[in-house]
Amino acid sequence: MKIIAALGAALTAALLAVPAAAAPGDAAEARALLMESVGYASVQGRGQTPALARFYRDWLVARGFAAADFSIEEMAGTAMLHFTWKAGKPKAPPMALTGHLDVVEAKAADWVRDPFKASAAEGYIFGRGVMDNKFDVAMMLATLARLKAAGFRPGRDVHLFLSGDEETDGITSAAQAKQAKALGIAFMLNSDGGGGALDSQGRPFAYKLQASEKSYADFTLGFTDPGGHSSTPGASNAIARAGLVAARIAGHRWPAQADEITRQSLAAAGAARTDALGEAMRRFAADPGDAAAIAVLRANPGTIGQIGTTCVPTMISGGHAPNALPQRVSLTVNCRIFPGTSIAAVQAELARIAEDPGISFATGVDWPVTPPSPLRPDVTAAVTAALAAATSAPVAATGGQSAVTKMLKPTPGMDAGATDSVFWRALGIPSYGVSGLFIRAEDAFAHGLNERVPEAAIAPALRHWEVLISRLAG
Ligand SMILES: [Zn+2]
């Protein structure tokens, strides 16, 4: 999933024109791989995900990797791919690269172009999954092929895991995390998280290194009453009870919480702003107990989720006739839970807030509760070097000057969830979202209509992955 922001045509056309490390031939090959991968409608229920896994395997095998080092396992109506690039003499524990094969459904009738046939127009490549996550998967594969062709030998085993149901059930995602745990994977780089942001002029201005995710839970609160004729109301009414409880939950102030990741991320976001919100971000980052800062961040929909758990009523249904007392009402409450807080603790708090002992609770979807991944200095240094490589190309639009006036540093960040990383973090494997895509907010259409990536995002992404993989696996 992951929606960050996309590369602007102006700058990115220039970036593609003058690739630094990656040669134009590599960019052309990566582009062709991306375009062809879109042709596999790897949507849940369409049965094409195994074929996409075989396509990727055959592509790498054709570039010199051993077919015996791949496994494709079909499971839960989909497939997952695992490949190991073995080190001759490992100097360090293994690392993993991850992404996903599946894409969100797309209704062809609603799209301008066929979503499952990549097309190029106006400096963009269009197609379902062309951004999420086939872009970064193609860039990783092309980088592995390029490194192999250049004679690179990994100093540690490099495992590539591509899951088959990241967008839906996460069954293959969970299975791969278990395999990774058994293999002793030291850390993983998730291509489907984090990433670069360009301003509206196409200049890179921020990069999120995703190191943490909230967990997600749905609770269904049930209210029952004996019911009866509406002309003979009693003291209790299930609809009125549900309404009161919904209002209490919506108005509840969850305690402010902070950790290393959110403090760094708010400090960086605050430093880039001059308004009251920016000041509150900086003050909270310095002191998470600052009540005035908390009040400002809570009042802003863009920041309330960064400073603690949130729960909101999202659906309600009940009653059975206009002239009958309601017997049954159900209220759905969706929670985004701060890392480290258990789902049981959130349920207990909801029950306390509700002040209605007659409610029944059922949990729907829930994701593992995961701690933030501690920032590894080797990963942070490699990402910083990758950013320098990705953003170092001259920019024709600004007279050939560098696109970056100051060194772009990765900012650790927390997402509202949920990528495959949650399954890995739940097993104690540090996981980092490090997409190579730089994109403008107005170009990001992941999961939506007319999903696209700028053609010019390809060359910088190849430089990004080449530096990341060669530094961390070397
Ligand atoms: Zn995704």
Coordinates of C-alpha atoms and ligand atoms in Angstrom, one line a residue:
M1 CA 0.0 0.0 0.0
K2 CA 1.7 3.2 1.1
I3 CA 0.8 6.4 -0.3
I4 CA 3.6 9.0 -0.1
A5 CA 4.0 11.5 -2.9
A6 CA 5.4 11.3 -6.8
L7 CA 8.1 12.7 -9.1
G8 CA 7.2 15.7 -11.1
A9 CA 7.6 15.5 -14.8
A10 CA 9.8 18.6 -15.2
L11 CA 12.5 17.6 -12.8
T12 CA 12.3 13.9 -13.4
A13 CA 12.6 14.2 -17.1
A14 CA 15.9 15.8 -16.4
L15 CA 16.9 13.2 -13.9
L16 CA 16.3 10.5 -16.5
A17 CA 18.2 12.3 -19.1
V18 CA 21.4 12.4 -17.0
P19 CA 21.6 9.2 -15.0
A20 CA 24.7 9.2 -12.8
A21 CA 25.4 5.6 -11.8
A22 CA 22.8 3.6 -13.7
A23 CA 23.4 3.6 -17.4
P24 CA 20.5 4.5 -19.7
G25 CA 20.4 0.8 -20.8
D26 CA 19.6 -0.3 -17.3
A27 CA 16.8 2.3 -17.0
A28 CA 15.3 1.0 -20.3
E29 CA 15.5 -2.6 -19.1
A30 CA 13.9 -1.7 -15.7
R31 CA 11.2 0.2 -17.5
A32 CA 10.4 -2.7 -19.8
L33 CA 10.3 -5.1 -16.7
L34 CA 7.8 -2.7 -15.0
M35 CA 5.6 -2.3 -18.1
E36 CA 5.4 -6.1 -18.6
S37 CA 4.7 -6.8 -15.0
V38 CA 1.6 -4.6 -15.1
G39 CA 0.1 -7.0 -17.7
Y40 CA -0.3 -9.7 -15.0
A41 CA -3.6 -8.8 -13.2
S42 CA -2.3 -10.0 -9.8
V43 CA -5.6 -9.2 -8.1
Q44 CA -7.1 -11.4 -5.4
G45 CA -9.3 -14.0 -7.0
R46 CA -8.0 -13.6 -10.6
G47 CA -5.4 -16.4 -10.3
Q48 CA -2.6 -14.5 -12.1
T49 CA -0.3 -14.0 -9.2
P50 CA 1.6 -17.3 -9.5
A51 CA 2.3 -16.4 -13.2
L52 CA 3.7 -13.1 -12.2
A53 CA 6.0 -14.8 -9.6
R54 CA 7.2 -17.1 -12.4
F55 CA 7.7 -14.2 -14.7
Y56 CA 10.0 -12.4 -12.2
R57 CA 11.9 -15.6 -11.5
D58 CA 12.5 -16.3 -15.2
W59 CA 13.6 -12.7 -15.7
L60 CA 16.3 -13.0 -13.0
V61 CA 17.3 -16.5 -14.1
A62 CA 17.8 -15.2 -17.7
R63 CA 20.2 -12.7 -16.1
G64 CA 22.4 -15.3 -14.6
F65 CA 20.9 -16.2 -11.2
A66 CA 20.4 -19.9 -10.4
A67 CA 16.9 -21.3 -10.8
A68 CA 17.5 -23.6 -7.9
D69 CA 17.8 -20.5 -5.6
F70 CA 14.1 -19.6 -6.2
S71 CA 11.0 -21.1 -4.6
I72 CA 7.5 -20.2 -5.6
E73 CA 4.9 -21.5 -3.2
E74 CA 1.1 -21.3 -3.9
M75 CA -1.0 -20.7 -0.9
A76 CA -4.3 -19.1 0.0
G77 CA -5.3 -18.7 -3.7
T78 CA -2.2 -16.7 -4.4
A79 CA 1.6 -17.3 -4.5
M80 CA 4.7 -16.0 -2.9
L81 CA 8.3 -15.9 -4.1
H82 CA 11.5 -16.4 -2.2
F83 CA 15.0 -16.1 -3.7
T84 CA 18.3 -16.3 -2.0
W85 CA 21.5 -14.6 -3.4
K86 CA 24.0 -16.6 -1.5
A87 CA 27.2 -15.1 -0.2
G88 CA 30.3 -17.2 -0.8
K89 CA 31.6 -16.7 2.7
P90 CA 29.1 -14.7 4.7
K91 CA 30.6 -12.0 6.8
A92 CA 27.4 -11.0 8.4
P93 CA 23.9 -12.5 9.2
P94 CA 21.5 -12.5 6.3
M95 CA 19.3 -9.5 5.2
A96 CA 16.1 -9.4 3.3
L97 CA 14.5 -7.3 0.6
T98 CA 10.7 -7.4 0.4
G99 CA 7.8 -6.3 -1.7
H100 CA 4.5 -7.7 -2.9
L101 CA 3.2 -9.3 -6.0
D102 CA -0.5 -8.5 -5.6
V103 CA -2.3 -5.3 -6.5
V104 CA -5.6 -3.7 -5.6
E105 CA -8.6 -4.5 -8.0
A106 CA -9.3 -2.0 -10.7
K107 CA -12.5 -1.6 -12.8
A108 CA -11.4 -1.2 -16.4
A109 CA -14.6 0.7 -17.2
D110 CA -13.7 3.5 -14.8
W111 CA -10.2 4.0 -16.1
V112 CA -9.1 6.1 -19.0
R113 CA -6.7 3.4 -20.1
D114 CA -6.7 -0.4 -19.6
P115 CA -5.4 -0.8 -16.0
F116 CA -3.8 -4.1 -16.8
K117 CA -1.9 -3.0 -19.9
A118 CA 0.8 -0.5 -19.0
S119 CA 0.7 2.6 -21.2
A120 CA 3.1 5.5 -21.5
A121 CA 1.8 9.0 -22.0
E122 CA 2.8 12.6 -21.0
G123 CA 5.9 11.4 -19.2
Y124 CA 4.1 8.9 -17.1
I125 CA 3.5 5.1 -17.1
F126 CA -0.1 4.2 -16.3
G127 CA -1.5 1.0 -14.9
R128 CA -2.8 -0.8 -11.8
G129 CA 0.1 -1.5 -9.5
V130 CA 2.6 0.5 -11.5
M131 CA 3.3 2.4 -8.3
D132 CA 2.1 0.0 -5.6
N133 CA 4.3 -2.0 -5.6
K134 CA 5.4 -3.1 -9.0
F135 CA 7.6 0.0 -9.4
D136 CA 9.9 -0.7 -6.6
V137 CA 9.8 -4.5 -7.2
A138 CA 11.0 -3.9 -10.8
M139 CA 13.7 -1.5 -9.6
M140 CA 15.0 -4.0 -7.0
L141 CA 15.1 -6.8 -9.5
A142 CA 16.8 -4.7 -12.1
T143 CA 19.3 -3.6 -9.5
L144 CA 20.1 -7.2 -8.5
A145 CA 20.6 -8.0 -12.2
R146 CA 22.8 -5.0 -12.7
L147 CA 25.0 -5.8 -9.6
K148 CA 25.4 -9.4 -10.8
A149 CA 26.4 -8.2 -14.2
A150 CA 28.9 -5.9 -12.7
G151 CA 30.5 -8.8 -10.7
F152 CA 29.2 -7.8 -7.3
R153 CA 29.3 -10.6 -4.7
P154 CA 27.3 -10.2 -1.6
G155 CA 29.1 -10.5 1.7
R156 CA 26.0 -11.8 3.4
D157 CA 23.0 -13.8 2.1
V158 CA 20.5 -11.5 0.5
H159 CA 16.9 -12.9 0.6
L160 CA 14.2 -11.5 -1.6
F161 CA 10.6 -12.2 -0.4
L162 CA 7.6 -11.2 -2.5
S163 CA 4.3 -11.8 -0.8
G164 CA 1.1 -12.5 -2.6
D165 CA -1.7 -10.9 -0.5
E166 CA -0.3 -7.8 1.1
E167 CA -3.3 -5.8 -0.1
T168 CA -5.9 -8.3 1.4
D169 CA -5.4 -11.1 3.8
G170 CA -1.7 -11.1 4.6
I171 CA -1.5 -14.9 4.9
T172 CA 1.6 -15.2 2.7
S173 CA 3.0 -12.1 4.4
A174 CA 2.8 -13.8 7.8
A175 CA 4.2 -17.0 6.4
Q176 CA 7.2 -15.3 4.9
A177 CA 7.9 -13.4 8.1
K178 CA 8.0 -16.8 9.9
Q179 CA 10.4 -18.2 7.2
A180 CA 12.6 -15.1 7.6
K181 CA 12.7 -15.6 11.4
A182 CA 13.8 -19.2 11.0
L183 CA 16.5 -18.0 8.6
G184 CA 17.9 -15.6 11.2
I185 CA 17.3 -12.5 9.0
A186 CA 19.0 -9.6 10.8
F187 CA 16.8 -6.8 9.2
M188 CA 14.6 -6.3 6.2
L189 CA 14.2 -3.5 3.7
N190 CA 10.6 -3.1 2.6
S191 CA 10.2 -1.6 -0.9
D192 CA 6.6 -0.9 -0.1
G193 CA 7.0 1.8 2.6
G194 CA 8.7 5.1 3.1
G195 CA 10.0 7.0 0.1
G196 CA 10.7 10.4 -1.2
A197 CA 8.5 13.5 -1.6
L198 CA 9.0 16.1 -4.3
D199 CA 7.5 19.6 -4.0
S200 CA 5.2 20.9 -6.7
Q201 CA 8.2 22.0 -8.7
G202 CA 9.6 18.5 -8.7
R203 CA 12.4 19.2 -6.2
P204 CA 13.1 16.5 -3.6
F205 CA 12.4 17.9 -0.1
A206 CA 11.8 15.0 2.2
Y207 CA 12.4 11.3 2.6
K208 CA 10.6 9.0 5.0
L209 CA 12.3 6.0 6.4
Q210 CA 9.4 4.0 7.7
A211 CA 10.4 2.3 10.9
S212 CA 7.1 2.0 12.8
E213 CA 3.4 1.3 12.1
K214 CA 0.4 1.6 14.2
S215 CA -1.8 -1.5 14.6
Y216 CA -5.3 -1.6 13.4
A217 CA -8.4 -3.0 15.1
D218 CA -12.1 -2.9 14.5
F219 CA -14.5 -3.4 17.4
T220 CA -18.2 -4.1 17.1
L221 CA -20.2 -3.0 20.1
G222 CA -23.6 -4.7 20.4
F223 CA -26.5 -3.2 22.2
T224 CA -29.6 -5.3 22.9
D225 CA -33.0 -4.4 24.6
P226 CA -36.2 -6.4 24.9
G227 CA -37.9 -4.2 22.4
G228 CA -41.7 -3.9 22.2
H229 CA -44.3 -1.5 20.8
S230 CA -43.1 2.0 20.2
S231 CA -46.2 3.4 22.0
T232 CA -45.0 1.9 25.3
P233 CA -41.4 3.0 25.7
G234 CA -39.4 1.9 28.8
A235 CA -36.4 3.5 30.4
S236 CA -33.9 1.9 28.0
N237 CA -33.6 2.4 24.3
A238 CA -30.8 0.6 22.4
I239 CA -30.5 3.4 19.8
A240 CA -30.2 6.1 22.4
R241 CA -27.6 4.0 24.3
A242 CA -25.5 3.5 21.2
G243 CA -25.7 7.2 20.4
L244 CA -24.5 8.1 23.9
V245 CA -21.6 5.6 23.7
A246 CA -20.7 6.8 20.2
A247 CA -20.5 10.4 21.4
R248 CA -18.4 9.4 24.4
I249 CA -15.9 7.4 22.3
A250 CA -15.7 10.2 19.7
G251 CA -15.0 12.8 22.4
H252 CA -12.5 10.7 24.3
R253 CA -9.0 12.1 24.6
W254 CA -6.5 9.2 24.4
P255 CA -3.3 9.8 26.3
A256 CA -0.5 11.4 24.3
Q257 CA 2.3 8.9 23.5
A258 CA 5.7 9.3 21.9
D259 CA 8.6 7.2 21.0
E260 CA 12.0 7.7 19.3
I261 CA 10.5 7.5 15.8
T262 CA 7.6 9.9 16.2
R263 CA 9.7 12.4 18.1
Q264 CA 12.2 12.5 15.3
S265 CA 9.6 12.7 12.7
L266 CA 7.7 15.5 14.4
A267 CA 10.9 17.4 15.1
A268 CA 11.8 17.3 11.4
A269 CA 8.3 18.2 10.2
G270 CA 8.2 21.0 12.7
A271 CA 11.5 22.4 11.6
A272 CA 10.1 22.8 8.1
R273 CA 7.2 25.0 9.2
T274 CA 6.9 28.5 10.6
D275 CA 3.3 28.3 11.9
A276 CA 1.7 27.4 15.2
L277 CA 1.4 23.8 14.2
G278 CA 5.1 23.7 13.5
E279 CA 5.9 25.1 16.9
A280 CA 3.6 22.6 18.5
M281 CA 5.4 19.8 16.7
R282 CA 8.8 21.0 17.8
R283 CA 7.6 21.5 21.4
F284 CA 6.1 18.1 21.6
A285 CA 9.2 16.5 20.1
A286 CA 11.2 18.2 22.8
D287 CA 8.7 17.4 25.6
P288 CA 5.9 14.9 25.0
G289 CA 4.2 16.1 28.2
D290 CA 3.7 19.7 26.9
A291 CA 0.0 20.2 27.3
A292 CA -0.3 23.2 25.1
A293 CA 1.5 21.4 22.2
I294 CA -0.7 18.3 22.7
A295 CA -3.8 20.4 22.4
V296 CA -2.7 21.9 19.1
L297 CA -1.6 18.5 17.7
R298 CA -4.8 16.8 18.8
A299 CA -7.0 19.5 17.1
N300 CA -5.3 18.8 13.8
P301 CA -6.5 15.8 11.8
G302 CA -3.0 15.5 10.2
T303 CA -1.2 15.1 13.5
I304 CA -3.6 13.6 16.0
G305 CA -2.7 10.1 14.9
Q306 CA 1.0 10.8 15.4
I307 CA 0.7 11.4 19.1
G308 CA -1.3 8.4 20.3
T309 CA -4.1 5.9 19.7
T310 CA -7.2 7.1 18.0
C311 CA -10.6 5.4 18.0
V312 CA -13.7 6.6 16.0
P313 CA -17.2 5.2 15.5
T314 CA -17.4 4.4 11.7
M315 CA -20.6 2.4 11.2
I316 CA -23.9 2.0 13.0
S317 CA -27.0 -0.1 12.3
G318 CA -30.0 -1.0 14.2
G319 CA -33.8 -1.1 14.7
H320 CA -36.2 -3.2 12.6
A321 CA -39.4 -1.1 12.2
P322 CA -40.5 2.5 12.4
N323 CA -43.1 1.7 15.1
A324 CA -41.1 -0.8 17.2
L325 CA -38.6 -0.3 20.0
P326 CA -35.1 -1.3 18.8
Q327 CA -34.0 -4.7 20.0
R328 CA -30.5 -4.7 18.5
V329 CA -28.0 -2.0 17.5
S330 CA -24.4 -2.5 16.4
L331 CA -21.8 0.2 16.5
T332 CA -18.4 -0.3 14.7
V333 CA -15.4 1.5 16.2
N334 CA -12.1 1.6 14.2
C335 CA -8.9 2.1 16.2
R336 CA -5.4 3.0 15.1
I337 CA -3.3 1.8 18.0
F338 CA 0.0 3.4 19.0
P339 CA 3.0 1.0 18.7
G340 CA 3.4 -1.1 21.9
T341 CA -0.2 -0.7 23.1
S342 CA -2.2 -4.0 23.2
I343 CA -5.6 -4.4 21.5
A344 CA -6.9 -5.8 24.8
A345 CA -5.9 -2.6 26.6
V346 CA -7.7 -0.5 24.0
Q347 CA -10.8 -2.7 24.4
A348 CA -10.7 -2.3 28.1
E349 CA -10.5 1.5 27.8
L350 CA -13.4 1.5 25.3
A351 CA -15.5 -0.4 27.8
R352 CA -14.6 2.0 30.6
I353 CA -15.4 5.1 28.4
A354 CA -18.7 3.6 27.3
E355 CA -20.2 3.6 30.8
D356 CA -22.7 1.0 29.7
P357 CA -22.1 -2.5 31.2
G358 CA -24.6 -4.2 28.9
I359 CA -22.5 -3.9 25.7
S360 CA -21.0 -6.9 24.0
F361 CA -17.7 -6.5 22.3
A362 CA -16.5 -8.4 19.2
T363 CA -13.2 -7.8 17.4
G364 CA -13.0 -7.8 13.7
V365 CA -9.9 -7.2 11.7
D366 CA -6.9 -6.9 13.9
W367 CA -3.2 -6.6 13.1
P368 CA -0.3 -7.6 15.2
V369 CA 0.9 -5.1 17.8
T370 CA 4.4 -4.2 16.9
P371 CA 7.2 -2.2 18.5
P372 CA 9.0 0.4 16.4
S373 CA 12.1 -0.9 14.7
P374 CA 15.2 0.5 16.4
L375 CA 17.1 2.7 14.0
R376 CA 20.2 0.8 12.9
P377 CA 23.2 3.1 12.1
D378 CA 24.2 1.0 9.1
V379 CA 20.7 1.2 7.6
T380 CA 20.4 5.0 8.3
A381 CA 23.8 5.6 6.8
A382 CA 23.0 3.5 3.7
V383 CA 19.7 5.3 3.1
T384 CA 21.4 8.7 3.5
A385 CA 24.0 7.6 0.8
A386 CA 21.2 6.3 -1.4
L387 CA 19.4 9.6 -1.2
A388 CA 22.5 11.5 -2.2
A389 CA 22.9 9.2 -5.2
A390 CA 19.2 9.4 -6.2
T391 CA 19.0 13.2 -6.0
S392 CA 22.4 14.2 -7.3
A393 CA 21.6 14.4 -11.0
P394 CA 21.7 17.9 -12.7
V395 CA 18.4 19.5 -13.4
A396 CA 18.0 21.0 -16.8
A397 CA 15.0 23.0 -15.7
T398 CA 17.1 25.0 -13.2
G399 CA 20.0 25.6 -15.6
G400 CA 21.8 22.4 -14.8
Q401 CA 22.2 23.0 -11.1
S402 CA 21.8 20.3 -8.5
A403 CA 18.3 19.4 -7.5
V404 CA 19.3 19.5 -3.9
T405 CA 20.7 22.6 -2.3
K406 CA 21.3 20.8 1.0
M407 CA 21.9 17.2 1.8
L408 CA 18.6 15.4 2.1
K409 CA 18.5 13.2 5.2
P410 CA 16.0 10.4 5.9
T411 CA 13.4 11.2 8.5
P412 CA 12.2 8.2 10.5
G413 CA 8.4 7.9 10.3
M414 CA 5.4 6.0 11.6
D415 CA 2.6 5.0 9.3
A416 CA -1.0 4.4 10.2
G417 CA -0.6 0.9 8.9
A418 CA -0.3 -1.6 7.6
T419 CA 2.4 -3.1 5.3
D420 CA 4.0 -6.5 5.4
S421 CA 6.5 -5.1 7.9
V422 CA 4.0 -5.5 10.7
F423 CA 4.3 -9.3 10.5
W424 CA 8.1 -9.1 10.6
R425 CA 8.3 -6.6 13.4
A426 CA 5.9 -8.7 15.4
L427 CA 8.5 -11.5 15.3
G428 CA 11.3 -9.1 16.3
I429 CA 12.9 -8.5 12.9
P430 CA 13.7 -4.8 12.5
S431 CA 12.0 -3.6 9.3
Y432 CA 12.4 -0.4 7.3
G433 CA 10.3 1.0 4.5
V434 CA 12.8 2.4 2.0
S435 CA 11.0 2.8 -1.3
G436 CA 13.1 4.3 -4.1
L437 CA 10.2 6.3 -5.5
F438 CA 10.3 10.1 -5.3
I439 CA 7.0 11.5 -6.2
R440 CA 4.8 14.6 -5.9
A441 CA 1.7 14.4 -3.7
E442 CA -0.4 15.3 -6.8
D443 CA 1.0 12.4 -8.7
A444 CA 0.2 9.7 -6.2
F445 CA -2.8 7.6 -7.1
A446 CA -2.0 4.3 -5.5
H447 CA -5.1 2.2 -5.0
G448 CA -7.1 4.8 -7.0
L449 CA -8.0 5.5 -10.6
N450 CA -5.3 6.0 -13.2
E451 CA -2.4 5.0 -11.0
R452 CA 0.8 6.2 -12.6
V453 CA 4.5 6.8 -12.0
P454 CA 6.7 9.4 -13.8
E455 CA 9.0 7.8 -16.3
A456 CA 11.8 9.9 -14.9
A457 CA 11.5 8.4 -11.5
I458 CA 13.1 5.2 -12.8
A459 CA 16.8 6.3 -13.0
P460 CA 16.9 7.8 -9.5
A461 CA 15.2 4.8 -8.0
L462 CA 17.9 2.5 -9.7
R463 CA 20.6 4.6 -8.1
H464 CA 18.8 4.5 -4.8
W465 CA 18.6 0.7 -4.8
E466 CA 22.1 0.2 -6.1
V467 CA 23.6 2.1 -3.3
L468 CA 21.3 0.6 -0.6
I469 CA 21.9 -3.0 -1.6
S470 CA 25.6 -2.8 -2.4
R471 CA 26.4 -0.9 0.9
L472 CA 24.3 -3.2 3.1
A473 CA 25.1 -6.5 1.4
G474 CA 28.7 -5.8 0.5
Ligands
ZN1 ZN 1.6 -1.9 -1.4

